[in-house]
Amino acid sequence: MKVEIYSDVVCPWCYIGHARFARAVERYRAKGGEVEVEFRPFQLAPDAKSTGELTLTWAAKKFGGAEQAAQMFGRVGGVAAEDGLVLDFDHAIQANTFDAHRLIRLAGEQGKGEEALYALFRAHFTDGLDVGSREVLAKLAGELGVRADLDGADGAAAVREELAQARAIGVSSVPLFLFEGQFAVSGAQPEDTLLAALEEVAERTGQSPAGGNACDDEGYCAV
């Protein structure tokens, strides 16, 4: 079964959704199911500038003040902690993620797309790194053993095409899980819900194995 996941690396619900889906896939595969996952880019704020501004500062200006931003991030941070994820919004840096998506794309072509995705999530949410910085991305690529010339045009055209495709099919809230190109599940749904979706799609498409909250709902994803 092919599953395309649309997400952004500065989206907290995407980080949670990916982690939950990965666990659901493990359970599905344990039953004999087969899953091919492809990561698709989406930008919450395509016009964002990587200037080193803290995400909390940016959110306070956008969503009505520091108190509202703290409450919003406090809630999602608590949910993430229950899933074993660390979201450090006190140090997270607002960034343009286009080049980060290029790195994921190039890493995927080298068999390391998932590694790159999670490395970027950790870089942004845990380590307080600017994932819009090409210097930061080059260092991550080196640590992953990925060949990526981000100062050139590597992967840029492909990412632009996929971003345009996301807009064309109406993706407006992430994470979004697209099963077999026709069945969609939106949001960081519970692990059991995602497993049930895998099993239902498998049954509908004759692939039965032998044997949430979305960022947009929180306002954080609003562009």
PDB file of C-alpha atoms in Angstrom:
ATOM      1  CA  MET A   1       0.000   0.000   0.000  1.00  0.00           C
ATOM      2  CA  LYS A   2       1.280   3.442  -0.907  1.00  0.00           C
ATOM      3  CA  VAL A   3       0.829   6.226   1.642  1.00  0.00           C
ATOM      4  CA  GLU A   4       1.835   9.807   0.902  1.00  0.00           C
ATOM      5  CA  ILE A   5       2.259  12.065   3.946  1.00  0.00           C
ATOM      6  CA  TYR A   6       2.033  15.816   3.459  1.00  0.00           C
ATOM      7  CA  SER A   7       3.751  17.705   6.275  1.00  0.00           C
ATOM      8  CA  ASP A   8       6.092  20.517   7.259  1.00  0.00           C
ATOM      9  CA  VAL A   9       9.102  20.183   9.551  1.00  0.00           C
ATOM     10  CA  VAL A  10       8.081  23.171  11.697  1.00  0.00           C
ATOM     11  CA  CYS A  11       4.586  21.755  12.274  1.00  0.00           C
ATOM     12  CA  PRO A  12       4.289  20.212  15.761  1.00  0.00           C
ATOM     13  CA  TRP A  13       1.206  18.174  14.900  1.00  0.00           C
ATOM     14  CA  CYS A  14       3.106  16.775  11.912  1.00  0.00           C
ATOM     15  CA  TYR A  15       5.904  15.549  14.194  1.00  0.00           C
ATOM     16  CA  ILE A  16       3.320  13.888  16.439  1.00  0.00           C
ATOM     17  CA  GLY A  17       1.391  12.488  13.460  1.00  0.00           C
ATOM     18  CA  HIS A  18       4.493  10.996  11.873  1.00  0.00           C
ATOM     19  CA  ALA A  19       5.489   9.316  15.138  1.00  0.00           C
ATOM     20  CA  ARG A  20       2.027   7.840  15.603  1.00  0.00           C
ATOM     21  CA  PHE A  21       1.816   6.677  12.008  1.00  0.00           C
ATOM     22  CA  ALA A  22       5.228   5.005  12.254  1.00  0.00           C
ATOM     23  CA  ARG A  23       3.990   2.969  15.202  1.00  0.00           C
ATOM     24  CA  ALA A  24       0.776   2.108  13.361  1.00  0.00           C
ATOM     25  CA  VAL A  25       2.813   0.919  10.375  1.00  0.00           C
ATOM     26  CA  GLU A  26       4.922  -1.304  12.627  1.00  0.00           C
ATOM     27  CA  ARG A  27       1.760  -2.975  13.931  1.00  0.00           C
ATOM     28  CA  TYR A  28       0.327  -3.296  10.414  1.00  0.00           C
ATOM     29  CA  ARG A  29       3.517  -4.885   9.114  1.00  0.00           C
ATOM     30  CA  ALA A  30       3.557  -7.277  12.058  1.00  0.00           C
ATOM     31  CA  LYS A  31       0.247  -8.591  10.696  1.00  0.00           C
ATOM     32  CA  GLY A  32       1.803  -9.160   7.273  1.00  0.00           C
ATOM     33  CA  GLY A  33       0.874  -5.878   5.626  1.00  0.00           C
ATOM     34  CA  GLU A  34       3.169  -3.976   3.311  1.00  0.00           C
ATOM     35  CA  VAL A  35       3.438  -0.190   3.267  1.00  0.00           C
ATOM     36  CA  GLU A  36       5.409   2.175   1.054  1.00  0.00           C
ATOM     37  CA  VAL A  37       5.614   5.669   2.545  1.00  0.00           C
ATOM     38  CA  GLU A  38       6.464   8.781   0.539  1.00  0.00           C
ATOM     39  CA  PHE A  39       7.027  12.155   2.171  1.00  0.00           C
ATOM     40  CA  ARG A  40       5.418  15.121   0.434  1.00  0.00           C
ATOM     41  CA  PRO A  41       6.282  18.765   1.155  1.00  0.00           C
ATOM     42  CA  PHE A  42       3.947  21.412   2.470  1.00  0.00           C
ATOM     43  CA  GLN A  43       4.874  24.883   3.709  1.00  0.00           C
ATOM     44  CA  LEU A  44       2.850  26.450   6.489  1.00  0.00           C
ATOM     45  CA  ALA A  45       4.422  29.835   5.816  1.00  0.00           C
ATOM     46  CA  PRO A  46       6.026  29.884   2.365  1.00  0.00           C
ATOM     47  CA  ASP A  47       6.897  33.564   2.748  1.00  0.00           C
ATOM     48  CA  ALA A  48       8.642  33.121   6.097  1.00  0.00           C
ATOM     49  CA  LYS A  49      12.140  34.499   6.455  1.00  0.00           C
ATOM     50  CA  SER A  50      14.933  32.695   8.264  1.00  0.00           C
ATOM     51  CA  THR A  51      16.134  35.574  10.422  1.00  0.00           C
ATOM     52  CA  GLY A  52      16.719  33.773  13.714  1.00  0.00           C
ATOM     53  CA  GLU A  53      13.441  34.992  15.215  1.00  0.00           C
ATOM     54  CA  LEU A  54      12.054  32.693  17.910  1.00  0.00           C
ATOM     55  CA  THR A  55       8.823  30.918  16.975  1.00  0.00           C
ATOM     56  CA  LEU A  56       7.252  32.145  20.225  1.00  0.00           C
ATOM     57  CA  THR A  57       7.982  35.757  19.270  1.00  0.00           C
ATOM     58  CA  TRP A  58       6.551  35.233  15.787  1.00  0.00           C
ATOM     59  CA  ALA A  59       3.451  33.497  17.154  1.00  0.00           C
ATOM     60  CA  ALA A  60       2.849  36.183  19.757  1.00  0.00           C
ATOM     61  CA  LYS A  61       2.665  38.792  17.001  1.00  0.00           C
ATOM     62  CA  LYS A  62       0.470  36.626  14.800  1.00  0.00           C
ATOM     63  CA  PHE A  63      -1.979  35.162  17.314  1.00  0.00           C
ATOM     64  CA  GLY A  64      -2.732  37.939  19.767  1.00  0.00           C
ATOM     65  CA  GLY A  65       0.068  38.059  22.283  1.00  0.00           C
ATOM     66  CA  ALA A  66       2.584  36.044  24.244  1.00  0.00           C
ATOM     67  CA  GLU A  67       0.019  34.502  26.588  1.00  0.00           C
ATOM     68  CA  GLN A  68      -2.065  33.078  23.743  1.00  0.00           C
ATOM     69  CA  ALA A  69       1.043  31.737  22.006  1.00  0.00           C
ATOM     70  CA  ALA A  70       2.265  30.116  25.215  1.00  0.00           C
ATOM     71  CA  GLN A  71      -1.102  28.446  25.800  1.00  0.00           C
ATOM     72  CA  MET A  72      -1.227  27.146  22.236  1.00  0.00           C
ATOM     73  CA  PHE A  73       2.275  25.712  22.364  1.00  0.00           C
ATOM     74  CA  GLY A  74       1.803  24.438  25.892  1.00  0.00           C
ATOM     75  CA  ARG A  75      -1.097  22.279  24.797  1.00  0.00           C
ATOM     76  CA  VAL A  76       0.640  20.724  21.808  1.00  0.00           C
ATOM     77  CA  GLY A  77       3.822  20.307  23.857  1.00  0.00           C
ATOM     78  CA  GLY A  78       1.891  18.319  26.435  1.00  0.00           C
ATOM     79  CA  VAL A  79       0.389  16.066  23.779  1.00  0.00           C
ATOM     80  CA  ALA A  80       3.836  15.516  22.264  1.00  0.00           C
ATOM     81  CA  ALA A  81       5.297  14.568  25.649  1.00  0.00           C
ATOM     82  CA  GLU A  82       2.689  11.822  25.954  1.00  0.00           C
ATOM     83  CA  ASP A  83       4.046  10.467  22.673  1.00  0.00           C
ATOM     84  CA  GLY A  84       7.634  10.622  23.930  1.00  0.00           C
ATOM     85  CA  LEU A  85       8.575  13.692  21.888  1.00  0.00           C
ATOM     86  CA  VAL A  86      10.357  16.823  23.137  1.00  0.00           C
ATOM     87  CA  LEU A  87       9.107  20.165  21.831  1.00  0.00           C
ATOM     88  CA  ASP A  88      11.193  23.052  23.146  1.00  0.00           C
ATOM     89  CA  PHE A  89       9.300  26.120  21.986  1.00  0.00           C
ATOM     90  CA  ASP A  90      11.460  28.401  24.120  1.00  0.00           C
ATOM     91  CA  HIS A  91      14.294  27.864  21.638  1.00  0.00           C
ATOM     92  CA  ALA A  92      12.521  26.892  18.389  1.00  0.00           C
ATOM     93  CA  ILE A  93      13.390  29.257  15.535  1.00  0.00           C
ATOM     94  CA  GLN A  94      10.961  30.407  12.863  1.00  0.00           C
ATOM     95  CA  ALA A  95      12.226  29.349   9.434  1.00  0.00           C
ATOM     96  CA  ASN A  96      11.453  29.066   5.771  1.00  0.00           C
ATOM     97  CA  THR A  97      11.375  25.317   5.135  1.00  0.00           C
ATOM     98  CA  PHE A  98      11.826  25.128   1.368  1.00  0.00           C
ATOM     99  CA  ASP A  99      15.459  24.013   1.566  1.00  0.00           C
ATOM    100  CA  ALA A 100      14.621  21.577   4.365  1.00  0.00           C
ATOM    101  CA  HIS A 101      12.146  19.918   2.004  1.00  0.00           C
ATOM    102  CA  ARG A 102      14.873  19.798  -0.641  1.00  0.00           C
ATOM    103  CA  LEU A 103      17.085  17.936   1.826  1.00  0.00           C
ATOM    104  CA  ILE A 104      14.312  15.430   2.567  1.00  0.00           C
ATOM    105  CA  ARG A 105      13.786  14.924  -1.160  1.00  0.00           C
ATOM    106  CA  LEU A 106      17.486  14.392  -1.869  1.00  0.00           C
ATOM    107  CA  ALA A 107      17.873  12.139   1.165  1.00  0.00           C
ATOM    108  CA  GLY A 108      14.914  10.080  -0.033  1.00  0.00           C
ATOM    109  CA  GLU A 109      16.614   9.520  -3.368  1.00  0.00           C
ATOM    110  CA  GLN A 110      19.537   8.101  -1.375  1.00  0.00           C
ATOM    111  CA  GLY A 111      17.384   5.877   0.815  1.00  0.00           C
ATOM    112  CA  LYS A 112      17.483   8.181   3.849  1.00  0.00           C
ATOM    113  CA  GLY A 113      14.332  10.252   3.571  1.00  0.00           C
ATOM    114  CA  GLU A 114      12.828   9.168   6.876  1.00  0.00           C
ATOM    115  CA  GLU A 115      16.124   9.722   8.687  1.00  0.00           C
ATOM    116  CA  ALA A 116      16.328  13.232   7.262  1.00  0.00           C
ATOM    117  CA  LEU A 117      12.730  14.019   8.181  1.00  0.00           C
ATOM    118  CA  TYR A 118      13.191  13.073  11.831  1.00  0.00           C
ATOM    119  CA  ALA A 119      16.580  14.764  11.990  1.00  0.00           C
ATOM    120  CA  LEU A 120      14.902  17.997  10.873  1.00  0.00           C
ATOM    121  CA  PHE A 121      12.059  17.615  13.371  1.00  0.00           C
ATOM    122  CA  ARG A 122      14.595  17.179  16.181  1.00  0.00           C
ATOM    123  CA  ALA A 123      16.734  20.036  14.895  1.00  0.00           C
ATOM    124  CA  HIS A 124      13.801  22.429  14.980  1.00  0.00           C
ATOM    125  CA  PHE A 125      11.816  21.278  18.008  1.00  0.00           C
ATOM    126  CA  THR A 126      14.518  19.910  20.316  1.00  0.00           C
ATOM    127  CA  ASP A 127      17.855  21.447  19.377  1.00  0.00           C
ATOM    128  CA  GLY A 128      16.745  25.003  18.575  1.00  0.00           C
ATOM    129  CA  LEU A 129      18.450  25.030  15.176  1.00  0.00           C
ATOM    130  CA  ASP A 130      17.427  27.161  12.217  1.00  0.00           C
ATOM    131  CA  VAL A 131      16.228  24.601   9.659  1.00  0.00           C
ATOM    132  CA  GLY A 132      16.079  27.399   7.089  1.00  0.00           C
ATOM    133  CA  SER A 133      19.843  27.879   7.303  1.00  0.00           C
ATOM    134  CA  ARG A 134      21.772  26.172   4.530  1.00  0.00           C
ATOM    135  CA  GLU A 135      24.755  25.926   6.858  1.00  0.00           C
ATOM    136  CA  VAL A 136      22.654  24.000   9.379  1.00  0.00           C
ATOM    137  CA  LEU A 137      21.161  21.833   6.634  1.00  0.00           C
ATOM    138  CA  ALA A 138      24.593  21.067   5.168  1.00  0.00           C
ATOM    139  CA  LYS A 139      25.784  19.915   8.588  1.00  0.00           C
ATOM    140  CA  LEU A 140      22.727  17.687   9.005  1.00  0.00           C
ATOM    141  CA  ALA A 141      23.271  16.255   5.529  1.00  0.00           C
ATOM    142  CA  GLY A 142      26.869  15.446   6.441  1.00  0.00           C
ATOM    143  CA  GLU A 143      25.796  13.735   9.646  1.00  0.00           C
ATOM    144  CA  LEU A 144      23.280  11.675   7.679  1.00  0.00           C
ATOM    145  CA  GLY A 145      25.757  10.849   4.931  1.00  0.00           C
ATOM    146  CA  VAL A 146      23.536  12.515   2.337  1.00  0.00           C
ATOM    147  CA  ARG A 147      24.934  14.221  -0.761  1.00  0.00           C
ATOM    148  CA  ALA A 148      23.103  17.531  -1.114  1.00  0.00           C
ATOM    149  CA  ASP A 149      24.233  20.689  -2.889  1.00  0.00           C
ATOM    150  CA  LEU A 150      21.706  23.104  -1.426  1.00  0.00           C
ATOM    151  CA  ASP A 151      23.631  26.113  -2.701  1.00  0.00           C
ATOM    152  CA  GLY A 152      22.877  24.820  -6.175  1.00  0.00           C
ATOM    153  CA  ALA A 153      19.558  23.756  -7.653  1.00  0.00           C
ATOM    154  CA  ASP A 154      19.500  20.156  -6.404  1.00  0.00           C
ATOM    155  CA  GLY A 155      15.919  19.095  -5.726  1.00  0.00           C
ATOM    156  CA  ALA A 156      14.469  22.597  -6.057  1.00  0.00           C
ATOM    157  CA  ALA A 157      12.347  21.997  -9.155  1.00  0.00           C
ATOM    158  CA  ALA A 158      10.956  18.728  -7.783  1.00  0.00           C
ATOM    159  CA  VAL A 159       9.967  20.347  -4.482  1.00  0.00           C
ATOM    160  CA  ARG A 160       8.288  23.261  -6.263  1.00  0.00           C
ATOM    161  CA  GLU A 161       6.337  20.790  -8.390  1.00  0.00           C
ATOM    162  CA  GLU A 162       5.192  18.806  -5.352  1.00  0.00           C
ATOM    163  CA  LEU A 163       4.194  21.964  -3.472  1.00  0.00           C
ATOM    164  CA  ALA A 164       2.124  22.992  -6.495  1.00  0.00           C
ATOM    165  CA  GLN A 165       0.563  19.531  -6.587  1.00  0.00           C
ATOM    166  CA  ALA A 166      -0.391  19.813  -2.921  1.00  0.00           C
ATOM    167  CA  ARG A 167      -2.166  23.092  -3.633  1.00  0.00           C
ATOM    168  CA  ALA A 168      -3.844  21.603  -6.699  1.00  0.00           C
ATOM    169  CA  ILE A 169      -5.395  18.723  -4.760  1.00  0.00           C
ATOM    170  CA  GLY A 170      -6.525  21.055  -1.992  1.00  0.00           C
ATOM    171  CA  VAL A 171      -4.139  20.278   0.846  1.00  0.00           C
ATOM    172  CA  SER A 172      -4.601  23.085   3.374  1.00  0.00           C
ATOM    173  CA  SER A 173      -4.009  21.399   6.715  1.00  0.00           C
ATOM    174  CA  VAL A 174      -1.212  19.072   7.752  1.00  0.00           C
ATOM    175  CA  PRO A 175      -0.390  16.367   8.483  1.00  0.00           C
ATOM    176  CA  LEU A 176      -2.428  14.731   5.767  1.00  0.00           C
ATOM    177  CA  PHE A 177      -2.165  11.014   5.009  1.00  0.00           C
ATOM    178  CA  LEU A 178      -3.175  10.027   1.468  1.00  0.00           C
ATOM    179  CA  PHE A 179      -3.721   6.296   1.026  1.00  0.00           C
ATOM    180  CA  GLU A 180      -3.433   4.853  -2.477  1.00  0.00           C
ATOM    181  CA  GLY A 181      -3.945   8.326  -3.920  1.00  0.00           C
ATOM    182  CA  GLN A 182      -7.642   8.365  -3.017  1.00  0.00           C
ATOM    183  CA  PHE A 183      -8.358   7.935   0.695  1.00  0.00           C
ATOM    184  CA  ALA A 184      -7.309  10.801   2.961  1.00  0.00           C
ATOM    185  CA  VAL A 185      -6.957  11.084   6.731  1.00  0.00           C
ATOM    186  CA  SER A 186      -6.210  14.535   8.113  1.00  0.00           C
ATOM    187  CA  GLY A 187      -4.570  15.451  11.395  1.00  0.00           C
ATOM    188  CA  ALA A 188      -2.426  13.781  14.034  1.00  0.00           C
ATOM    189  CA  GLN A 189      -4.936  11.017  14.634  1.00  0.00           C
ATOM    190  CA  PRO A 190      -4.428   8.428  17.399  1.00  0.00           C
ATOM    191  CA  GLU A 191      -2.246   5.451  16.547  1.00  0.00           C
ATOM    192  CA  ASP A 192      -5.228   3.070  16.649  1.00  0.00           C
ATOM    193  CA  THR A 193      -7.143   5.266  14.204  1.00  0.00           C
ATOM    194  CA  LEU A 194      -4.245   5.269  11.756  1.00  0.00           C
ATOM    195  CA  LEU A 195      -3.902   1.498  12.035  1.00  0.00           C
ATOM    196  CA  ALA A 196      -7.621   1.139  11.391  1.00  0.00           C
ATOM    197  CA  ALA A 197      -7.262   3.360   8.322  1.00  0.00           C
ATOM    198  CA  LEU A 198      -4.471   1.154   6.973  1.00  0.00           C
ATOM    199  CA  GLU A 199      -6.597  -1.941   7.481  1.00  0.00           C
ATOM    200  CA  GLU A 200      -9.730  -0.397   5.975  1.00  0.00           C
ATOM    201  CA  VAL A 201      -7.930   0.830   2.872  1.00  0.00           C
ATOM    202  CA  ALA A 202      -6.265  -2.561   2.506  1.00  0.00           C
ATOM    203  CA  GLU A 203      -9.673  -4.233   2.608  1.00  0.00           C
ATOM    204  CA  ARG A 204     -11.194  -1.801   0.128  1.00  0.00           C
ATOM    205  CA  THR A 205      -8.328  -2.210  -2.324  1.00  0.00           C
ATOM    206  CA  GLY A 206      -7.870  -5.946  -1.911  1.00  0.00           C
ATOM    207  CA  GLN A 207      -4.624  -5.639   0.012  1.00  0.00           C
ATOM    208  CA  SER A 208      -5.737  -6.988   3.365  1.00  0.00           C
ATOM    209  CA  PRO A 209      -2.680  -8.411   5.164  1.00  0.00           C
ATOM    210  CA  ALA A 210      -2.445 -12.113   5.666  1.00  0.00           C
ATOM    211  CA  GLY A 211      -2.978 -13.046   9.062  1.00  0.00           C
ATOM    212  CA  GLY A 212      -6.454  14.537  15.017  1.00  0.00           C
ATOM    213  CA  ASN A 213      -5.583  17.490  15.608  1.00  0.00           C
ATOM    214  CA  ALA A 214      -4.028  19.200  12.611  1.00  0.00           C
ATOM    215  CA  CYS A 215      -1.893  22.257  12.829  1.00  0.00           C
ATOM    216  CA  ASP A 216      -4.496  24.312  11.052  1.00  0.00           C
ATOM    217  CA  ASP A 217      -7.023  23.500  13.797  1.00  0.00           C
ATOM    218  CA  GLU A 218      -4.671  25.134  16.286  1.00  0.00           C
ATOM    219  CA  GLY A 219      -4.179  28.267  14.234  1.00  0.00           C
ATOM    220  CA  TYR A 220      -0.462  27.492  14.132  1.00  0.00           C
ATOM    221  CA  CYS A 221      -0.758  26.275  10.557  1.00  0.00           C
ATOM    222  CA  ALA A 222      -2.620  29.310   9.359  1.00  0.00           C
ATOM    223  CA  VAL A 223      -0.597  31.124   6.709  1.00  0.00           C
TER     224      VAL A 223
END
